Amino acid sequence: HLCTTCHQTSSAFASSNGMMKYFPAWSVLALCIPAAAAFTVFRRSIYYNADKLKDLTIIYAADAAAEINDHNNNCPPANVHQRNIVVLCQNVSQDVADGIFDVNNLLKGRIDVLARCITSALWVSNRVRTDTNLFLMLSPHNITIEVQGSCVRSLTPDERTMALYLQRTLWRCGKDKNNIQQKGVQELSSKMSTGSGPDSSFANNISKTPRSTYINPKSAPMSEEKRLRDMCKGRDAMIHRIRISHQGKSSLPGFILHQDDTLQSRLNKLESLSSGDGNGIWMLSENGDPLWEVLEDQQQKQSNCATKISTGQNKTTTTLIVGNQLGYSEDDEKLLIGSPSVREVSLGSLSLLTSQCITITHHYLDRHFEVE
């Protein structure tokens, strides 16, 4: 169509001179080509910022919900039976503890495990469990993220939204945000200098490289410097995006960050919340007592006090402790086994995912307490 238009224009303004005959056609092309290029650049910019706009939409929706209810500690549990689920997350990186991770790549830092734990602990079909609180203990940083089922608002079960909520909580309550970029550059530089970075085996493998693909040793330092620069630029760009998304935003309802929170202090708080009627604190282990047998024993004991339960005078609290994909650390396992209020229970000899353990335990508790 553009060529036809140019030909008609040139025919209409034709003159006796051959050069002037095609001049109007070239003038039209000179105007149309820059306009088409500008339109293409505009469309690419829209697609490039699509993910960023999605993140901001989720964040602004959470801000609107936070204005409705911003009192996290004043949300009473809705049911008589209360459940506390503690996930011991081992070997969490410093970037994850500071909220520096990519929500589009949840495998890096295993943010997907944390997001699935929230979904399994709080979500059922079309609603959230208001009788459940989740504690994500990030070790070795002594940081705990508490998610209260009775207080969360605008929560969706997809992992990306969960990761954004975790990032918002960690970023808003973290420490030394002004020094994060400089600290990250120093860590990357130290890894390169000590040989523990991604190019640590490069120099050692030069001598083993075949002669046909041999690389000049003088070019190796330049390659390492370029890799370090690219890593620093990518990390700085990600920190800039996170800062823009969460800067000046209020806390999310139901998400609380506890700093300097050790496992011993958390156990003391959970013991004070325990009802003392035989529920206590459960530690999931392949070598523990079968959970269904433990619940059957408790059901026989509670059959004698059914009147108290029906009148709401006996409030029960069940606490479940599970590990992440790495299991329990040696120190945590010794502390839990040595505690008199902790009992080892098992879901079978087969090792399951953390999120699966939470879902199956919820199922047994639902049957035991007949939660509708």
Coordinates of C-alpha atoms in Angstrom, one line a residue:
H1 CA 0.0 0.0 0.0
L2 CA 2.9 2.4 0.8
C3 CA 4.4 1.8 -2.6
T4 CA 1.1 2.3 -4.4
T5 CA 0.6 5.6 -2.6
C6 CA 4.0 6.8 -3.4
H7 CA 3.5 5.9 -7.1
Q8 CA 0.2 7.7 -7.3
T9 CA 1.8 10.8 -5.6
S10 CA 4.7 10.8 -8.0
S11 CA 2.4 10.5 -11.0
A12 CA 0.2 13.4 -9.7
F13 CA 3.2 15.7 -9.3
A14 CA 5.1 14.6 -12.3
S15 CA 7.1 17.2 -14.3
S16 CA 9.1 17.2 -17.4
N17 CA 12.3 16.8 -15.5
G18 CA 13.1 13.1 -14.7
M19 CA 14.7 13.9 -11.4
M20 CA 11.7 15.9 -10.2
K21 CA 9.3 13.1 -11.2
Y22 CA 10.5 10.8 -8.3
F23 CA 11.2 13.5 -5.8
P24 CA 7.7 13.5 -4.1
A25 CA 7.8 9.7 -3.7
W26 CA 11.2 9.8 -1.9
S27 CA 9.9 12.6 0.3
V28 CA 6.9 10.5 1.4
L29 CA 9.2 7.6 2.2
A30 CA 11.5 9.9 4.2
L31 CA 8.4 10.8 6.4
C32 CA 7.0 7.3 6.7
I33 CA 10.1 5.3 7.6
P34 CA 11.0 7.3 10.8
A35 CA 7.3 7.1 11.9
A36 CA 7.3 3.3 11.5
A37 CA 10.6 3.0 13.4
A38 CA 9.2 5.2 16.3
F39 CA 6.1 3.0 16.5
T40 CA 8.2 -0.2 16.7
V41 CA 10.3 1.2 19.5
F42 CA 7.2 2.3 21.4
R43 CA 5.7 -1.2 21.1
R44 CA 8.9 -2.8 22.3
S45 CA 9.0 -0.5 25.3
I46 CA 5.5 -1.5 26.3
Y47 CA 6.3 -5.2 26.2
Y48 CA 9.6 -4.6 28.1
N49 CA 7.8 -3.0 31.0
A50 CA 4.9 -5.4 31.1
D51 CA 6.3 -7.5 34.0
K52 CA 7.2 -4.4 36.0
L53 CA 3.7 -3.0 35.6
K54 CA 2.3 -6.4 36.8
D55 CA 4.5 -6.2 39.9
L56 CA 3.4 -2.6 40.7
T57 CA -0.3 -3.6 40.2
I58 CA 0.1 -6.4 42.8
I59 CA 2.0 -4.0 45.2
Y60 CA -0.6 -1.3 44.9
A61 CA -3.5 -3.7 45.6
A62 CA -1.7 -4.9 48.7
D63 CA -1.3 -1.2 49.8
A64 CA -5.0 -0.7 49.4
A65 CA -5.7 -3.7 51.6
A66 CA -3.1 -2.6 54.1
E67 CA -4.9 0.7 54.6
I68 CA -8.1 -1.2 55.5
N69 CA -6.4 -3.3 58.2
D70 CA -2.8 -2.5 59.2
H71 CA -3.0 -3.8 62.8
N72 CA -1.3 -7.2 62.5
N73 CA -1.1 -8.0 66.2
N74 CA -4.7 -7.3 67.0
C75 CA -6.3 -10.1 64.8
P76 CA -7.9 -12.7 67.0
P77 CA -8.1 -16.3 65.8
A78 CA -11.5 -17.2 64.4
N79 CA -11.6 -20.9 65.6
V80 CA -11.2 -22.7 68.9
H81 CA -8.4 -24.9 67.5
Q82 CA -5.2 -23.0 66.6
R83 CA -2.4 -24.3 64.4
N84 CA 1.2 -23.1 64.2
I85 CA 3.5 -24.3 61.5
V86 CA 7.2 -23.7 61.8
V87 CA 9.5 -24.2 58.7
L88 CA 13.2 -24.3 59.5
C89 CA 14.9 -22.9 56.4
Q90 CA 18.6 -23.8 56.3
N91 CA 21.4 -22.2 54.4
V92 CA 19.5 -19.1 53.3
S93 CA 21.7 -16.6 51.4
Q94 CA 22.2 -13.1 52.6
D95 CA 20.5 -11.7 49.5
V96 CA 17.4 -13.7 50.2
A97 CA 17.4 -12.5 53.8
D98 CA 17.7 -8.9 52.5
G99 CA 14.8 -9.4 50.0
I100 CA 17.1 -9.2 47.0
F101 CA 15.9 -11.9 44.6
D102 CA 14.1 -12.1 41.2
V103 CA 10.4 -13.0 41.4
N104 CA 10.7 -14.3 37.8
N105 CA 13.4 -16.8 38.8
L106 CA 12.2 -18.4 42.1
L107 CA 14.6 -21.4 41.8
K108 CA 17.5 -19.1 42.6
G109 CA 17.7 -19.0 46.4
R110 CA 14.8 -21.6 46.5
I111 CA 12.1 -18.9 47.0
D112 CA 9.7 -21.4 45.4
V113 CA 10.0 -23.6 48.6
L114 CA 8.9 -20.7 50.8
A115 CA 6.1 -19.7 48.5
R116 CA 4.7 -23.3 48.4
C117 CA 4.9 -23.5 52.1
I118 CA 2.7 -20.4 52.4
T119 CA 0.2 -21.8 49.9
S120 CA 0.0 -25.2 51.6
A121 CA -0.3 -23.8 55.1
L122 CA -3.0 -21.1 54.5
W123 CA -4.9 -21.9 51.3
V124 CA -7.9 -24.2 50.8
S125 CA -10.5 -24.0 48.0
N126 CA -11.7 -20.3 47.6
R127 CA -10.6 -19.2 51.1
V128 CA -7.7 -18.9 53.6
R129 CA -7.3 -20.8 56.8
T130 CA -7.9 -18.3 59.6
D131 CA -6.8 -20.7 62.3
T132 CA -3.3 -21.2 61.0
N133 CA -0.1 -19.1 61.6
L134 CA 3.1 -19.9 59.6
F135 CA 6.6 -19.1 60.8
L136 CA 9.4 -19.2 58.2
M137 CA 12.7 -19.2 60.1
L138 CA 15.6 -18.1 57.9
S139 CA 18.9 -19.6 59.2
P140 CA 21.6 -18.6 60.0
H141 CA 20.3 -15.0 60.0
N142 CA 17.9 -15.4 62.9
I143 CA 15.0 -13.9 60.9
T144 CA 11.5 -15.2 61.1
I145 CA 8.6 -14.3 58.8
E146 CA 5.3 -14.8 60.5
V147 CA 2.2 -15.1 58.3
Q148 CA -1.1 -14.9 60.1
G149 CA -4.0 -16.5 58.3
S150 CA -6.6 -14.5 60.2
C151 CA -5.1 -11.2 59.1
V152 CA -3.9 -11.6 55.5
R153 CA -5.7 -9.6 52.8
S154 CA -5.6 -9.8 49.0
L155 CA -3.6 -13.0 49.0
T156 CA -3.6 -15.2 45.9
P157 CA -2.2 -18.8 45.8
D158 CA 0.2 -18.3 43.0
E159 CA 3.9 -18.5 43.8
R160 CA 4.9 -15.2 42.2
T161 CA 2.5 -13.2 44.3
M162 CA 3.8 -15.0 47.4
A163 CA 7.3 -14.2 46.4
L164 CA 6.4 -10.5 46.0
Y165 CA 4.9 -10.4 49.5
L166 CA 8.0 -12.1 51.0
Q167 CA 10.2 -9.6 49.2
R168 CA 8.2 -6.7 50.4
T169 CA 8.4 -7.9 54.0
L170 CA 12.1 -8.6 53.9
W171 CA 13.0 -5.4 52.0
R172 CA 10.9 -3.1 54.2
C173 CA 12.2 -4.4 57.5
G174 CA 15.8 -5.2 56.5
K175 CA 18.9 -3.4 57.7
D176 CA 21.4 -1.1 55.9
K177 CA 19.6 -0.7 52.6
N178 CA 22.0 2.1 51.6
N179 CA 25.0 -0.2 51.8
I180 CA 23.5 -3.2 50.0
Q181 CA 24.8 -2.4 46.6
Q182 CA 28.4 -1.7 47.9
K183 CA 28.3 -4.8 50.0
G184 CA 27.2 -6.9 47.1
V185 CA 30.1 -5.6 44.9
Q186 CA 32.6 -6.4 47.7
E187 CA 31.2 -10.0 48.0
L188 CA 31.4 -10.6 44.3
S189 CA 35.0 -9.2 44.2
S190 CA 36.1 -11.4 47.1
K191 CA 34.6 -14.5 45.5
M192 CA 36.6 -13.7 42.3
S193 CA 39.8 -13.0 44.2
T194 CA 39.6 -16.2 46.4
G195 CA 38.6 -18.4 43.5
S196 CA 35.2 -19.3 44.7
G197 CA 33.2 -17.4 42.1
P198 CA 31.8 -18.6 38.8
D199 CA 35.2 -18.2 37.0
S200 CA 37.2 -19.9 39.8
S201 CA 38.0 -23.0 37.7
F202 CA 38.8 -21.0 34.6
A203 CA 42.5 -20.5 35.3
N204 CA 43.0 -24.0 36.5
N205 CA 41.4 -25.5 33.4
I206 CA 43.6 -23.5 30.9
S207 CA 46.4 -26.0 31.0
K208 CA 43.8 -28.8 30.4
T209 CA 42.3 -27.1 27.4
P210 CA 43.0 -28.8 24.0
R211 CA 45.5 -27.0 21.8
S212 CA 42.9 -26.3 19.1
T213 CA 40.8 -24.3 21.6
Y214 CA 43.6 -22.8 23.7
I215 CA 43.0 -19.3 25.0
N216 CA 45.6 -16.7 25.5
P217 CA 46.4 -16.3 29.2
K218 CA 46.6 -12.5 28.8
S219 CA 42.9 -12.4 27.9
A220 CA 41.8 -14.4 31.0
P221 CA 41.9 -11.5 33.5
M222 CA 39.9 -9.3 31.1
S223 CA 37.2 -12.0 30.8
E224 CA 37.0 -12.3 34.6
E225 CA 36.7 -8.5 34.9
K226 CA 34.0 -8.4 32.3
R227 CA 32.1 -11.2 34.1
L228 CA 32.3 -9.3 37.4
R229 CA 31.1 -6.1 35.8
D230 CA 28.2 -7.8 34.2
M231 CA 27.2 -9.5 37.5
C232 CA 27.5 -6.2 39.4
K233 CA 25.4 -4.3 36.8
G234 CA 22.7 -7.0 36.8
R235 CA 22.5 -7.0 40.6
D236 CA 22.4 -3.2 40.8
A237 CA 19.6 -3.1 38.2
M238 CA 17.6 -5.6 40.2
I239 CA 18.1 -3.7 43.5
H240 CA 17.0 -0.5 41.7
R241 CA 13.8 -2.2 40.5
I242 CA 13.1 -3.6 44.0
R243 CA 13.7 -0.2 45.6
I244 CA 11.3 1.6 43.2
S245 CA 8.6 -1.1 43.7
H246 CA 8.7 -1.1 47.5
Q247 CA 10.0 2.3 48.5
G248 CA 7.7 4.2 50.9
K249 CA 5.1 1.4 51.0
S250 CA 3.3 0.3 54.2
S251 CA 3.6 -3.1 55.7
L252 CA 1.4 -5.9 54.3
P253 CA -1.4 -7.1 56.6
G254 CA -0.7 -10.5 58.2
F255 CA 3.0 -10.4 57.4
I256 CA 5.3 -9.7 60.3
L257 CA 9.1 -9.9 60.4
H258 CA 10.9 -11.0 63.7
Q259 CA 14.6 -10.2 63.9
D260 CA 17.0 -11.8 66.3
D261 CA 14.6 -14.7 66.6
T262 CA 16.4 -18.0 67.5
L263 CA 14.9 -21.5 67.6
Q264 CA 15.2 -21.6 71.4
S265 CA 13.3 -18.4 71.8
R266 CA 10.6 -19.5 69.3
L267 CA 10.2 -22.8 71.2
N268 CA 9.7 -20.9 74.4
K269 CA 6.9 -18.8 72.9
L270 CA 5.3 -21.8 71.3
E271 CA 5.4 -23.7 74.6
S272 CA 3.6 -20.8 76.3
L273 CA 0.9 -21.0 73.6
S274 CA 0.5 -24.8 73.9
S275 CA -2.7 -26.0 75.5
G276 CA -0.9 -28.7 77.5
D277 CA -3.6 -31.3 76.8
G278 CA -1.4 -33.7 74.9
N279 CA -1.2 -31.8 71.6
G280 CA 2.1 -30.1 72.4
I281 CA 4.7 -29.5 69.6
W282 CA 5.2 -32.0 66.8
M283 CA 8.5 -32.5 65.0
L284 CA 8.1 -34.3 61.7
S285 CA 10.6 -37.1 61.2
E286 CA 10.8 -40.4 59.4
N287 CA 11.6 -42.1 62.7
G288 CA 8.8 -40.7 64.7
D289 CA 5.5 -42.1 65.9
P290 CA 2.8 -42.4 63.2
L291 CA 0.7 -39.3 63.2
W292 CA -2.6 -41.1 62.8
E293 CA -1.9 -43.2 65.9
V294 CA -1.0 -40.1 67.9
L295 CA -4.3 -38.5 66.9
E296 CA -6.3 -41.6 67.7
D297 CA -4.8 -41.6 71.2
Q298 CA -5.7 -38.0 71.6
Q299 CA -9.2 -38.6 70.4
Q300 CA -9.7 -41.3 73.1
K301 CA -8.5 -38.9 75.8
Q302 CA -10.7 -36.0 74.5
S303 CA -13.8 -38.2 74.5
N304 CA -14.0 -37.7 78.3
C305 CA -14.0 -33.9 78.0
A306 CA -16.4 -33.5 75.0
T307 CA -18.6 -31.2 77.1
K308 CA -15.8 -28.7 77.6
I309 CA -14.9 -28.7 74.0
S310 CA -18.5 -28.1 72.9
T311 CA -18.8 -25.2 75.2
G312 CA -15.6 -23.6 73.9
Q313 CA -13.8 -23.6 77.3
N314 CA -10.9 -25.8 76.1
K315 CA -8.8 -24.1 73.4
T316 CA -6.3 -26.4 71.7
T317 CA -3.2 -25.4 70.0
T318 CA -1.1 -27.7 67.7
T319 CA 2.4 -26.8 66.6
L320 CA 4.1 -28.5 63.7
I321 CA 7.9 -28.2 63.0
V322 CA 9.2 -29.2 59.5
G323 CA 12.5 -28.6 57.7
N324 CA 13.1 -27.3 54.2
Q325 CA 14.6 -29.2 51.3
L326 CA 17.8 -29.6 53.2
G327 CA 16.1 -31.1 56.3
Y328 CA 17.2 -30.2 59.9
S329 CA 20.6 -29.0 60.8
E330 CA 22.5 -31.0 63.4
D331 CA 22.2 -28.3 66.1
D332 CA 18.4 -27.8 65.5
E333 CA 17.8 -31.5 65.6
K334 CA 19.6 -31.9 68.9
L335 CA 17.7 -29.0 70.4
L336 CA 14.3 -30.3 69.3
I337 CA 14.9 -33.9 70.4
G338 CA 16.2 -32.7 73.7
S339 CA 13.2 -30.6 74.4
P340 CA 10.6 -32.3 76.6
S341 CA 7.7 -30.5 75.0
V342 CA 8.6 -31.7 71.4
R343 CA 7.4 -35.1 70.2
E344 CA 8.6 -36.8 67.0
V345 CA 5.8 -37.8 64.6
S346 CA 6.0 -39.4 61.2
L347 CA 3.9 -39.4 58.0
G348 CA 5.7 -42.6 56.8
S349 CA 9.1 -43.8 55.9
L350 CA 9.1 -42.0 52.6
S351 CA 10.6 -38.5 52.6
L352 CA 8.1 -35.9 51.2
L353 CA 8.3 -32.3 50.2
T354 CA 7.8 -29.7 52.9
S355 CA 4.7 -28.4 51.3
Q356 CA 3.3 -31.9 51.0
C357 CA 4.0 -32.6 54.7
I358 CA 2.0 -29.5 55.6
T359 CA -0.9 -30.4 53.4
I360 CA -1.1 -34.0 54.7
T361 CA -0.9 -32.8 58.3
H362 CA -3.7 -30.4 57.7
H363 CA -5.8 -33.3 56.4
Y364 CA -5.3 -35.4 59.5
L365 CA -6.1 -32.4 61.8
D366 CA -9.2 -31.5 59.8
R367 CA -10.5 -35.1 60.2
H368 CA -9.5 -35.1 63.9
F369 CA -11.1 -31.8 64.8
E370 CA -13.9 -32.0 62.2
V371 CA -13.2 -28.6 60.8
E372 CA -15.8 -27.5 58.2

